[in-house]
Coordinates of N, CA, C and O in Angstrom, one line a residue:
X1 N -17.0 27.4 -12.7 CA -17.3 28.0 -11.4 C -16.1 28.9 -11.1 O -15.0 28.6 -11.5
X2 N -16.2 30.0 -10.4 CA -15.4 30.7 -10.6 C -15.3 31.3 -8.2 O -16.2 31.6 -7.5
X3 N -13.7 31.1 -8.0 CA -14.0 31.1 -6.5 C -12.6 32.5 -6.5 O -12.0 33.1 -7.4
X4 N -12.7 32.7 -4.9 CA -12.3 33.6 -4.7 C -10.9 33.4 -3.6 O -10.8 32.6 -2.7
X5 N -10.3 34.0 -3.8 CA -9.1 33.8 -3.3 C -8.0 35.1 -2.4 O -7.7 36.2 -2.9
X6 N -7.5 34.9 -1.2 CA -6.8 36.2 -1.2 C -4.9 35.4 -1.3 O -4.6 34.3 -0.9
X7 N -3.9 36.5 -1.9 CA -3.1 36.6 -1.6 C -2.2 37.7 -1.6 O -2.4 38.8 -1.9
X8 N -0.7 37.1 -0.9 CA 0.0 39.1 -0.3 C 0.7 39.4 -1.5 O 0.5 38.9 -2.6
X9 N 1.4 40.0 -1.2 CA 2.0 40.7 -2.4 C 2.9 40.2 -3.4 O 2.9 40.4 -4.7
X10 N 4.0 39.5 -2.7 CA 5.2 38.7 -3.3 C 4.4 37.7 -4.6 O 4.5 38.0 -5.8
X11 N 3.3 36.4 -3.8 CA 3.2 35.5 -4.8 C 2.1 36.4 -5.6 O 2.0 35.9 -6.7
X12 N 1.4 37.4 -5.5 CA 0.2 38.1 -6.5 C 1.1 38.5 -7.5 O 1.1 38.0 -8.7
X13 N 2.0 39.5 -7.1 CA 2.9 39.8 -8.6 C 3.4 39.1 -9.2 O 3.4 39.4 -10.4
X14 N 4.1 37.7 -8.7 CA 4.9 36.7 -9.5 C 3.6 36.0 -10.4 O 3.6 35.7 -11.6
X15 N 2.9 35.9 -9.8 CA 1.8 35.1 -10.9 C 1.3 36.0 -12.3 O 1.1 35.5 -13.4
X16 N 1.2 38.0 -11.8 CA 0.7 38.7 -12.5 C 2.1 38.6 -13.8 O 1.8 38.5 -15.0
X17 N 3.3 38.7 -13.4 CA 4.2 39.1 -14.3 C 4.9 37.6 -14.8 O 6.0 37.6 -15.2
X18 N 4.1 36.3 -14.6 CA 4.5 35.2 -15.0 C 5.5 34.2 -14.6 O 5.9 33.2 -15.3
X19 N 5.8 34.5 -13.7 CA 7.0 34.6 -13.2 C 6.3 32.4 -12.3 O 7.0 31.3 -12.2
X20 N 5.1 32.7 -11.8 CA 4.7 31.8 -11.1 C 3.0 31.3 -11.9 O 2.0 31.9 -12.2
X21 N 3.6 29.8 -12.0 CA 2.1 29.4 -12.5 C 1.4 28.6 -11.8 O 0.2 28.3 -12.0
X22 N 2.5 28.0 -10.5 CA 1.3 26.9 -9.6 C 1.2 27.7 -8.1 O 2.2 28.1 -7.6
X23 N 0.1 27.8 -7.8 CA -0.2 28.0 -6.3 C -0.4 27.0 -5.2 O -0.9 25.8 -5.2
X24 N 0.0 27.5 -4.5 CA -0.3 26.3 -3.1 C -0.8 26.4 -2.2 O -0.6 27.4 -1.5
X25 N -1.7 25.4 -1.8 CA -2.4 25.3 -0.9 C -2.9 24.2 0.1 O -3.1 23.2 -0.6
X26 N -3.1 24.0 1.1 CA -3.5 23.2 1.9 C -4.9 22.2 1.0 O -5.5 22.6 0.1
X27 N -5.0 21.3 1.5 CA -6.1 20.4 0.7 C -7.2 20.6 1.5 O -7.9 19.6 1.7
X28 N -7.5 21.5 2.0 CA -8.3 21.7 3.0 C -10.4 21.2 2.2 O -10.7 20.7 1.2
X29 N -11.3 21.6 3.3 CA -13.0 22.0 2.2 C -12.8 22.4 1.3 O -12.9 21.8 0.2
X30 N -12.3 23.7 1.7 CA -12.5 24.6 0.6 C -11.9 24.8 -0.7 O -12.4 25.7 -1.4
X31 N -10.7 23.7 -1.2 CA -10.1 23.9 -2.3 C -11.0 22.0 -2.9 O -11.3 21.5 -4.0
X32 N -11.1 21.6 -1.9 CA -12.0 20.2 -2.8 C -12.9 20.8 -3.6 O -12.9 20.4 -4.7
X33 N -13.5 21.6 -3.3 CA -14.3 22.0 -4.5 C -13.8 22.1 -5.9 O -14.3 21.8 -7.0
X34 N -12.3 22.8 -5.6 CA -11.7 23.3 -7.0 C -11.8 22.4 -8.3 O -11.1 21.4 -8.2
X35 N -12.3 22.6 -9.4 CA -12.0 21.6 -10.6 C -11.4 22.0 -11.6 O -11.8 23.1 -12.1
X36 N -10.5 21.4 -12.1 CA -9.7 22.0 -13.6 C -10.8 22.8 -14.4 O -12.0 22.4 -14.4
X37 N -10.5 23.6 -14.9 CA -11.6 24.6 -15.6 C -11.8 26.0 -15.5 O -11.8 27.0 -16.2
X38 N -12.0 25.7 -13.5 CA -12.6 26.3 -12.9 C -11.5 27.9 -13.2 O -10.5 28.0 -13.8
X39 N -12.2 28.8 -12.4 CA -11.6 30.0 -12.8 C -11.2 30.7 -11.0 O -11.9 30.2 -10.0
X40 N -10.2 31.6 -10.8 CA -10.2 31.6 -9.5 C -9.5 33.2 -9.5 O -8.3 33.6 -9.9
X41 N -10.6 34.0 -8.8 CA -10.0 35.3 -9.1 C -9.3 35.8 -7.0 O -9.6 36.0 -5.8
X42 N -8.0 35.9 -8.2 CA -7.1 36.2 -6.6 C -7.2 37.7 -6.2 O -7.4 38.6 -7.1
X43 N -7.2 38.0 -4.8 CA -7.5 39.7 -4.5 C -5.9 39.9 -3.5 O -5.3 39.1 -2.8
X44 N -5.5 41.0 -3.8 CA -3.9 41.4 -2.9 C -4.5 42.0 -2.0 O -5.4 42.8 -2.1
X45 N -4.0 41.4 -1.0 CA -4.1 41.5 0.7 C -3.0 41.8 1.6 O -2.6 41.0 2.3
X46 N -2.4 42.9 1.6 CA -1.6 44.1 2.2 C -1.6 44.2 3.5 O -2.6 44.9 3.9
X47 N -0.7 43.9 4.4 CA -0.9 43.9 5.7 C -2.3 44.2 6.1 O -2.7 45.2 6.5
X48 N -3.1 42.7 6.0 CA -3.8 42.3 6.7 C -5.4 43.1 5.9 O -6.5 42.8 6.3
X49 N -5.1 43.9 5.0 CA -6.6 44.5 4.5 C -5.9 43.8 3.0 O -4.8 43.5 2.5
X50 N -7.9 44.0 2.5 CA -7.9 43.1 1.1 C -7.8 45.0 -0.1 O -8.4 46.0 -0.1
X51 N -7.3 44.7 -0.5 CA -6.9 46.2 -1.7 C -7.9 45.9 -3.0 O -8.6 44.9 -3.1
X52 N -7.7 46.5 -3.7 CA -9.0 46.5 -5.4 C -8.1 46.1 -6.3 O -8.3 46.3 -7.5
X53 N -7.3 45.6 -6.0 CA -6.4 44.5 -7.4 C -6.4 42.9 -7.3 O -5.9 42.1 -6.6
X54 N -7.5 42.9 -8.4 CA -7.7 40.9 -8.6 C -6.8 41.0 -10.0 O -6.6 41.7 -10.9
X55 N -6.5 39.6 -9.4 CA -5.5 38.4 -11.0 C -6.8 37.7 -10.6 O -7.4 37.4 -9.5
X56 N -7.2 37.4 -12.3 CA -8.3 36.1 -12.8 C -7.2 35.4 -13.4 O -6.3 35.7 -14.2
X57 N -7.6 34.4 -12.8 CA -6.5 33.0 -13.5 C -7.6 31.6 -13.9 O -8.6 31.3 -13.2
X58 N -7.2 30.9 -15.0 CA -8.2 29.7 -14.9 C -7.4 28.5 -14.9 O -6.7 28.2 -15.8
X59 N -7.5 27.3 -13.3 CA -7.2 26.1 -13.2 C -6.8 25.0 -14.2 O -7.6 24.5 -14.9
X60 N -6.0 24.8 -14.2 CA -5.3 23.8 -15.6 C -4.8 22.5 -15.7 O -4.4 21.7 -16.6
X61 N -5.1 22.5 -13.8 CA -4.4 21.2 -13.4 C -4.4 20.9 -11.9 O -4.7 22.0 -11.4
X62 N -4.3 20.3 -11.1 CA -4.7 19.9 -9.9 C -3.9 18.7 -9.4 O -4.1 17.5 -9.8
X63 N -2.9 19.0 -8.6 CA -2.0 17.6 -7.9 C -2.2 18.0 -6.5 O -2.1 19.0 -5.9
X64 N -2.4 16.6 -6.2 CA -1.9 16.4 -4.9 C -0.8 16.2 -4.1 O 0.0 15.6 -4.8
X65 N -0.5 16.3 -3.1 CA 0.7 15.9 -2.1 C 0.3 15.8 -0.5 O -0.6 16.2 0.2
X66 N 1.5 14.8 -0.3 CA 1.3 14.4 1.1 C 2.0 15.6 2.1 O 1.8 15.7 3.3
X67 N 2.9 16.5 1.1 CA 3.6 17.4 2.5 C 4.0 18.3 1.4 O 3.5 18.1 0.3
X68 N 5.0 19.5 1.7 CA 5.3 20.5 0.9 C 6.5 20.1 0.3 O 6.8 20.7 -0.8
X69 N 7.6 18.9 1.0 CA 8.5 18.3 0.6 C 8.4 17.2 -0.2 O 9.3 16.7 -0.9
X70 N 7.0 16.6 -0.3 CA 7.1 15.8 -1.4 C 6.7 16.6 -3.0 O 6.8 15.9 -4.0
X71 N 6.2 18.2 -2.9 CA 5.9 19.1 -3.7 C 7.3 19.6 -4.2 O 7.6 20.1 -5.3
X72 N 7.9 19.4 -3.4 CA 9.4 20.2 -3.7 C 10.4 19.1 -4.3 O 11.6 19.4 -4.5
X73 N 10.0 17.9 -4.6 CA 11.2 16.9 -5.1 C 10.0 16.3 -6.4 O 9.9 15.1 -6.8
X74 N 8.9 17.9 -6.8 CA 7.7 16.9 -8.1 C 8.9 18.4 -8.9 O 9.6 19.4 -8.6
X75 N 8.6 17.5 -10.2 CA 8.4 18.6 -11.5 C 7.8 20.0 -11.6 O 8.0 20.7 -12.6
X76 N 6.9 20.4 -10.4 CA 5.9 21.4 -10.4 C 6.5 22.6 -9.8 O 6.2 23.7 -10.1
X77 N 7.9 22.3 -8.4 CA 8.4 23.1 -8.3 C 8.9 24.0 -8.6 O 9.0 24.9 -7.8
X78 N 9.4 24.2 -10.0 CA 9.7 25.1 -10.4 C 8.7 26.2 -11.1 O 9.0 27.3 -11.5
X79 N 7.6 25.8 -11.1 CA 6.8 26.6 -11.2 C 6.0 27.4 -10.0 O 5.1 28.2 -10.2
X80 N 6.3 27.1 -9.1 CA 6.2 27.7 -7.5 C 6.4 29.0 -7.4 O 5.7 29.7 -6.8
X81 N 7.6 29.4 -8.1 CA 8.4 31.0 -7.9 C 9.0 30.9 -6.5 O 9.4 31.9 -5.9
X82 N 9.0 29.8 -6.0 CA 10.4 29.2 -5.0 C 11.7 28.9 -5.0 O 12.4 28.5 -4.0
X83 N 12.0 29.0 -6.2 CA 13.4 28.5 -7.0 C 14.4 28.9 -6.1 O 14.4 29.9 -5.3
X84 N 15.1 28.3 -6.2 CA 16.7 28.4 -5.4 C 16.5 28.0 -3.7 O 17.3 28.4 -3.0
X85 N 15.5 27.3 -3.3 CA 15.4 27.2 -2.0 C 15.4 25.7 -1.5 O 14.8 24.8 -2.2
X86 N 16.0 25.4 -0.6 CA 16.0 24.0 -0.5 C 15.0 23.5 -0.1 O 14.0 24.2 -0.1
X87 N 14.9 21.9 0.2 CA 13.4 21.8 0.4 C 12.7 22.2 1.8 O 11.6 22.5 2.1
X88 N 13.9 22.1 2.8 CA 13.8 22.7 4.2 C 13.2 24.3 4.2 O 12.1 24.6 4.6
X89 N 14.0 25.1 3.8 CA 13.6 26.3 3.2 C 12.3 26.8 2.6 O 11.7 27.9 2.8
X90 N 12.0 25.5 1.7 CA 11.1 25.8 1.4 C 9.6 25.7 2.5 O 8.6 26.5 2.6
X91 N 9.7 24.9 2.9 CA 8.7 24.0 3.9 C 8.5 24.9 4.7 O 7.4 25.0 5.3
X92 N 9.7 25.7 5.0 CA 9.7 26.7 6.2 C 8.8 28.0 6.2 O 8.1 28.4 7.1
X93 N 9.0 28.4 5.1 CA 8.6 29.5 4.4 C 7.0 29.2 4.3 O 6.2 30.1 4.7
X94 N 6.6 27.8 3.8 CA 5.2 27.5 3.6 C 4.4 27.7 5.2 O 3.2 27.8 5.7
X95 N 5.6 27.7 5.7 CA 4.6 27.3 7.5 C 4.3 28.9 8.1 O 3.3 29.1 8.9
X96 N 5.1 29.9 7.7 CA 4.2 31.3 7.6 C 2.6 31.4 7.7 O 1.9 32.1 8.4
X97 N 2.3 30.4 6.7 CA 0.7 30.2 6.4 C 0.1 28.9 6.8 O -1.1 29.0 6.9
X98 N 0.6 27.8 7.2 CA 0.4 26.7 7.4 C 0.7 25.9 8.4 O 1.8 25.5 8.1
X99 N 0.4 25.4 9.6 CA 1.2 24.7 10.4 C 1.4 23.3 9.9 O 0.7 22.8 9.0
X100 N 2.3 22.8 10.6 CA 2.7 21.3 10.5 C 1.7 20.5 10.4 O 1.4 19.6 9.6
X101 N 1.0 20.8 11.5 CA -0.7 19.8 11.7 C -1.2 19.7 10.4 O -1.1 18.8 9.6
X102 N -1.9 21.1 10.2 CA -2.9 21.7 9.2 C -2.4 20.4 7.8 O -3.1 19.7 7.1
X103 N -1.1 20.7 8.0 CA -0.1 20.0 6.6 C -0.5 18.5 6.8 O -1.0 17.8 5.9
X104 N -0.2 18.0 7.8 CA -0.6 16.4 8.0 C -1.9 16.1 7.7 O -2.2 15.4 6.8
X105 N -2.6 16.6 8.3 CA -4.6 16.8 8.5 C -4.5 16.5 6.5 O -4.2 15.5 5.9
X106 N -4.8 17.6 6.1 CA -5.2 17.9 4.6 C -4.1 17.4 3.8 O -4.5 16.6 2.9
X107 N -3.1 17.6 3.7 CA -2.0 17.3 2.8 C -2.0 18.9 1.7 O -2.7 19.9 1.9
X108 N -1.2 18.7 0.6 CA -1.4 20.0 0.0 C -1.4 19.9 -1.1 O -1.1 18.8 -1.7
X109 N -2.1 21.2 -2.0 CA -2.5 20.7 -3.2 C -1.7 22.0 -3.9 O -1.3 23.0 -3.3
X110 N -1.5 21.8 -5.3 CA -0.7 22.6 -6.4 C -1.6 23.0 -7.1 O -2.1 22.2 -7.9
X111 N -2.1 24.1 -7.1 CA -3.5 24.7 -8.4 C -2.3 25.3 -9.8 O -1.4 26.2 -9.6
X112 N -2.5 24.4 -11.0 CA -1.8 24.8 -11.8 C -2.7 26.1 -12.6 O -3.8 26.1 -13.1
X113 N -1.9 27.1 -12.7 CA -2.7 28.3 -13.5 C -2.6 29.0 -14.7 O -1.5 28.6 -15.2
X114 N -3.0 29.6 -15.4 CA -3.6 30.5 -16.6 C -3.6 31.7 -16.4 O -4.6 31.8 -15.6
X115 N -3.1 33.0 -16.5 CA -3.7 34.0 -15.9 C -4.4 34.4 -17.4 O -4.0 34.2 -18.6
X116 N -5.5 34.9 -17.0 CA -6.6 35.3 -17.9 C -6.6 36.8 -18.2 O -7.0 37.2 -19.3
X117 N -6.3 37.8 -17.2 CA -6.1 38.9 -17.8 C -4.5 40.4 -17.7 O -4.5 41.4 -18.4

């Protein structure tokens, strides 16, 4: 199955140039669907409009977490392209996109990735 995704600029390139292989996301509906396999083409989203540049990446792995700080003290962190940031820091940074609630509600999940092209 193959789903669709937007992201901004910073984490699109890190993923394009390798740099980042797990994505994060809220555990929300919409990523329960997600299954290892699955294929997920990301689109760059530039102050606030979607642009004509997708990364196809294919799903390789799927973890859960109860918060962004128990993500940040797994093994997987370093594959984030968060590196050097504490876990406060980091958490902080996630809430740009996420509130605290949203985070309690769902918990968050790590899409481990492939880029395919």
């Amino acid at each position: 199955m193959k789903h669709c995704m937007k992201l901004c600029a910073q984490p699109f390139y890190m993923i394009s140039s390798g740099k980042k292989s797990v994505e994060i996301r809220l555990y929300d509906e919409k990523r329960k669907s997600l299954k290892e396999g699955d294929e997920i083409e990301f689109s760059l989203e530039e102050n606030g409009k979607t642009q004509n540049e997708t990364l196809n990446v294919k799903i390789t792995g799927l973890y859960r977490f109860d918060s962004f700080a128990d993500l940040f003290y797994s093994d997987l962190y370093a594959l984030t392209g968060s590196d050097g940031k504490t876990a406060e820091e980091f958490t902080n940074s996630m809430r740009q996109y996420y509130s605290k609630e949203k985070e309690q509600t769902f918990g968050v999940l790590a899409i481990k990735i492939k880029l395919l092209n």
